[in-house]
mmCIF file of C-alpha atoms in Angstrom:
data_model
loop_
_atom_site.group_PDB
_atom_site.id
_atom_site.type_symbol
_atom_site.label_atom_id
_atom_site.label_comp_id
_atom_site.label_asym_id
_atom_site.label_seq_id
_atom_site.Cartn_x
_atom_site.Cartn_y
_atom_site.Cartn_z
ATOM 1 C CA THR O 1 26.830 96.645 34.403
ATOM 2 C CA PRO O 2 29.078 97.784 31.535
ATOM 3 C CA GLY O 3 31.513 95.235 30.190
ATOM 4 C CA LEU O 4 29.737 92.148 31.550
ATOM 5 C CA PRO O 5 27.646 89.877 29.345
ATOM 6 C CA ALA O 6 23.899 90.226 29.981
ATOM 7 C CA ASN O 7 23.487 86.524 30.758
ATOM 8 C CA LEU O 8 26.188 86.715 33.463
ATOM 9 C CA VAL O 9 24.581 89.758 35.078
ATOM 10 C CA SER O 10 21.120 88.191 35.047
ATOM 11 C CA SER O 11 22.361 84.875 36.455
ATOM 12 C CA THR O 12 24.207 86.713 39.235
ATOM 13 C CA VAL O 13 21.067 88.681 40.085
ATOM 14 C CA ARG O 14 19.009 85.470 40.086
ATOM 15 C CA LEU O 15 21.605 83.767 42.302
ATOM 16 C CA ALA O 16 21.588 86.611 44.843
ATOM 17 C CA SER O 17 17.786 86.706 44.787
ATOM 18 C CA SER O 18 17.456 82.962 45.344
ATOM 19 C CA MET O 19 20.061 83.073 48.096
ATOM 20 C CA ARG O 20 18.100 85.802 49.903
ATOM 21 C CA SER O 21 14.861 83.842 49.562
ATOM 22 C CA TYR O 22 16.497 80.856 51.272
ATOM 23 C CA GLY O 23 17.961 83.067 53.990
ATOM 24 C CA ILE O 24 21.537 82.733 52.779
ATOM 25 C CA ALA O 25 23.859 85.686 53.340
ATOM 26 C CA THR O 26 24.501 87.762 50.279
ATOM 27 C CA SER O 27 27.780 89.500 51.044
ATOM 28 C CA ALA O 28 30.228 89.358 48.153
ATOM 29 C CA ILE O 29 32.325 86.675 49.837
ATOM 30 C CA SER O 30 29.240 84.615 50.707
ATOM 31 C CA GLU O 31 28.025 84.773 47.120
ATOM 32 C CA ARG O 32 31.454 83.646 45.912
ATOM 33 C CA ILE O 33 31.450 80.748 48.392
ATOM 34 C CA TYR O 34 27.970 79.709 47.228
ATOM 35 C CA SER O 35 28.978 79.955 43.576
ATOM 36 C CA ASP O 36 32.184 77.965 44.196
ATOM 37 C CA LEU O 37 30.185 75.328 46.070
ATOM 38 C CA GLN O 38 27.887 74.917 43.074
ATOM 39 C CA GLY O 39 30.929 74.627 40.810
ATOM 40 C CA ALA O 40 32.489 72.001 43.064
ATOM 41 C CA MET O 41 29.262 69.985 42.998
ATOM 42 C CA ARG O 42 29.139 70.185 39.203
ATOM 43 C CA THR O 43 32.766 69.087 38.779
ATOM 44 C CA GLY O 44 32.602 66.397 41.459
ATOM 45 C CA ASP O 45 35.343 67.943 43.629
ATOM 46 C CA ALA O 46 34.352 66.258 46.905
ATOM 47 C CA GLN O 47 37.080 67.881 49.025
ATOM 48 C CA ARG O 48 36.148 71.429 47.962
ATOM 49 C CA ARG O 49 32.414 70.663 48.162
ATOM 50 C CA ASP O 50 32.624 69.290 51.698
ATOM 51 C CA THR O 51 34.889 72.105 52.923
ATOM 52 C CA LEU O 52 32.617 74.795 51.487
ATOM 53 C CA ARG O 53 29.550 73.100 52.980
ATOM 54 C CA MET O 54 31.208 73.159 56.408
ATOM 55 C CA LEU O 55 32.075 76.823 55.886
ATOM 56 C CA ARG O 56 28.516 77.686 54.824
ATOM 57 C CA SER O 57 27.253 75.888 57.922
ATOM 58 C CA ALA O 58 29.579 77.958 60.137
ATOM 59 C CA LEU O 59 28.418 81.137 58.384
ATOM 60 C CA HIS O 60 24.778 80.166 58.813
ATOM 61 C CA ASN O 61 25.307 79.428 62.520
ATOM 62 C CA GLN O 62 26.909 82.855 62.976
ATOM 63 C CA GLU O 63 23.957 84.505 61.212
ATOM 64 C CA ILE O 64 21.539 82.694 63.500
ATOM 65 C CA GLU O 65 23.531 83.809 66.530
ATOM 66 C CA LEU O 66 23.596 87.444 65.364
ATOM 67 C CA ARG O 67 20.050 87.278 63.913
ATOM 68 C CA ARG O 68 21.068 89.087 60.735
ATOM 69 C CA GLU O 69 23.063 88.668 57.542
ATOM 70 C CA LEU O 70 26.838 88.887 57.880
ATOM 71 C CA SER O 71 28.943 91.659 56.390
ATOM 72 C CA ASP O 72 32.047 90.824 54.367
ATOM 73 C CA GLU O 73 34.224 91.561 57.424
ATOM 74 C CA GLU O 74 32.179 89.174 59.566
ATOM 75 C CA VAL O 75 32.345 86.488 56.883
ATOM 76 C CA GLN O 76 36.111 86.974 56.797
ATOM 77 C CA ASP O 77 36.252 86.561 60.605
ATOM 78 C CA VAL O 78 34.357 83.270 60.350
ATOM 79 C CA VAL O 79 36.736 82.033 57.629
ATOM 80 C CA GLU O 80 39.719 83.023 59.793
ATOM 81 C CA ARG O 81 38.268 81.069 62.737
ATOM 82 C CA GLN O 82 37.771 78.030 60.498
ATOM 83 C CA VAL O 83 41.394 78.229 59.325
ATOM 84 C CA LYS O 84 42.594 78.586 62.920
ATOM 85 C CA GLN O 85 40.561 75.537 64.007
ATOM 86 C CA ARG O 86 42.050 73.477 61.215
ATOM 87 C CA ARG O 87 45.605 74.582 62.025
ATOM 88 C CA LYS O 88 45.099 73.404 65.593
ATOM 89 C CA ALA O 89 43.679 70.134 64.286
ATOM 90 C CA VAL O 90 46.713 69.649 61.999
ATOM 91 C CA GLU O 91 49.026 70.118 64.967
ATOM 92 C CA MET O 92 47.049 67.649 67.100
ATOM 93 C CA PHE O 93 46.866 65.052 64.318
ATOM 94 C CA ARG O 94 50.612 65.306 63.682
ATOM 95 C CA GLN O 95 51.312 64.836 67.396
ATOM 96 C CA GLY O 96 49.020 61.829 67.394
ATOM 97 C CA GLY O 97 50.675 60.292 64.324
ATOM 98 C CA ARG O 98 47.571 60.706 62.161
ATOM 99 C CA VAL O 99 49.315 62.046 59.062
ATOM 100 C CA GLU O 100 46.428 61.286 56.679
ATOM 101 C CA LEU O 101 43.992 63.358 58.766
ATOM 102 C CA ALA O 102 46.537 66.175 59.082
ATOM 103 C CA ASP O 103 46.935 66.185 55.291
ATOM 104 C CA GLN O 104 43.149 66.380 54.855
ATOM 105 C CA GLU O 105 42.950 69.353 57.239
ATOM 106 C CA GLU O 106 45.790 71.092 55.361
ATOM 107 C CA ALA O 107 43.911 70.611 52.095
ATOM 108 C CA GLU O 108 40.866 72.261 53.690
ATOM 109 C CA ILE O 109 43.063 75.158 54.864
ATOM 110 C CA ARG O 110 44.272 75.700 51.298
ATOM 111 C CA ILE O 111 40.653 75.901 50.121
ATOM 112 C CA LEU O 112 39.598 78.292 52.895
ATOM 113 C CA ILE O 113 42.563 80.627 52.407
ATOM 114 C CA ASP O 114 41.168 81.463 48.954
ATOM 115 C CA TYR O 115 38.427 83.444 50.749
ATOM 116 C CA LEU O 116 40.813 85.577 52.827
ATOM 117 C CA PRO O 117 42.703 88.660 51.675
ATOM 118 C CA ALA O 118 46.319 88.143 50.607
ATOM 119 C CA GLN O 119 48.539 87.750 53.662
ATOM 120 C CA LEU O 120 51.371 90.192 54.302
ATOM 121 C CA THR O 121 54.923 88.837 54.318
ATOM 122 C CA ALA O 122 57.072 88.834 57.456
ATOM 123 C CA GLU O 123 59.129 91.692 56.004
ATOM 124 C CA GLU O 124 56.039 93.804 55.335
ATOM 125 C CA LEU O 125 54.767 93.088 58.829
ATOM 126 C CA GLN O 126 58.118 94.059 60.334
ATOM 127 C CA GLU O 127 57.953 97.404 58.518
ATOM 128 C CA ILE O 128 54.434 98.029 59.825
ATOM 129 C CA VAL O 129 55.421 97.083 63.394
ATOM 130 C CA THR O 130 58.515 99.320 63.319
ATOM 131 C CA ALA O 131 56.516 102.237 61.910
ATOM 132 C CA LYS O 132 53.721 101.878 64.495
ATOM 133 C CA VAL O 133 56.208 101.668 67.399
ATOM 134 C CA ALA O 134 57.893 104.865 66.176
ATOM 135 C CA GLU O 135 54.577 106.608 65.459
ATOM 136 C CA LEU O 136 53.183 105.841 68.911
ATOM 137 C CA GLY O 137 56.493 106.496 70.696
ATOM 138 C CA LEU O 138 56.498 103.129 72.482
ATOM 139 C CA HIS O 139 59.527 102.087 74.511
ATOM 140 C CA GLY O 140 59.216 98.580 75.894
ATOM 141 C CA PRO O 141 57.246 95.367 76.439
ATOM 142 C CA ARG O 142 54.827 97.104 78.824
ATOM 143 C CA ASP O 143 53.462 98.971 75.778
ATOM 144 C CA MET O 144 52.316 95.759 74.070
ATOM 145 C CA GLY O 145 48.680 96.503 75.046
ATOM 146 C CA LYS O 146 48.842 99.835 73.225
ATOM 147 C CA LEU O 147 50.586 98.425 70.155
ATOM 148 C CA MET O 148 48.551 95.307 69.304
ATOM 149 C CA PRO O 149 45.163 97.008 68.709
ATOM 150 C CA GLU O 150 46.886 99.476 66.383
ATOM 151 C CA LEU O 151 48.616 96.646 64.507
ATOM 152 C CA LEU O 152 45.417 94.635 64.168
ATOM 153 C CA THR O 153 43.694 97.689 62.711
ATOM 154 C CA ALA O 154 46.600 98.391 60.358
ATOM 155 C CA THR O 155 46.807 94.823 59.049
ATOM 156 C CA ALA O 156 43.024 94.251 58.905
ATOM 157 C CA GLY O 157 43.032 90.453 58.739
ATOM 158 C CA ARG O 158 45.983 90.239 56.356
ATOM 159 C CA ALA O 159 48.397 88.938 58.990
ATOM 160 C CA ASP O 160 48.796 85.869 61.154
ATOM 161 C CA ARG O 161 48.166 87.162 64.676
ATOM 162 C CA LYS O 162 50.791 84.866 66.216
ATOM 163 C CA LEU O 163 53.480 86.174 63.888
ATOM 164 C CA LEU O 164 52.318 89.749 64.374
ATOM 165 C CA SER O 165 52.463 89.378 68.148
ATOM 166 C CA ALA O 166 55.942 87.826 68.012
ATOM 167 C CA LEU O 167 57.251 90.631 65.787
ATOM 168 C CA ALA O 168 55.701 93.267 68.050
ATOM 169 C CA LYS O 169 57.225 91.700 71.153
ATOM 170 C CA GLU O 170 60.629 91.517 69.466
ATOM 171 C CA GLU O 171 60.465 95.165 68.367
ATOM 172 C CA LEU O 172 59.393 96.353 71.809
ATOM 173 C CA GLN O 173 62.269 94.376 73.378
ATOM 174 C CA ARG O 174 64.638 96.050 70.931
ATOM 175 C CA GLN O 175 63.233 99.470 71.885
ATOM 176 C CA ALA O 176 63.697 98.686 75.599
ATOM 177 C CA THR O 177 67.406 97.939 75.072
ATOM 178 C CA VAL O 178 67.940 101.078 72.955
ATOM 179 C CA THR O 179 66.511 103.460 75.572
#
């Protein structure tokens, strides 16, 4: 590969080869997770190490279920599910007065988010929602079922689904009052 030092290229090839021989997924995200896990073990970062081990376990379980290696999109879905689980846990711990456990879960979320694409802002999402409603000619809340699949495709994992749904509902309500 032009521009990369030979030792970096060869170590990356060796890493991918050894990962395949142990049955570890070799999508780009999976390789990055594996590499970051090794780095965390070397530096003694227990929080990052433990979080990435849990993530690798979830990825491995998904591969076993599907009986094949995961694509980058599937790896991203698993990471999103892990983030969602931890957000629910944070909420439950806060309700139960377990602030220290909620803080630990939030730290894990910050680590996991590094493996997701950059999230769109509320303003960017609003623009996408408004454009899709106009493009599809939707007129009210009954059209939510037509709008959401289009929005999920357009945002491709770069948006919080709760926020996206709320913005879509709000826009469809606005359209219902205009017509």
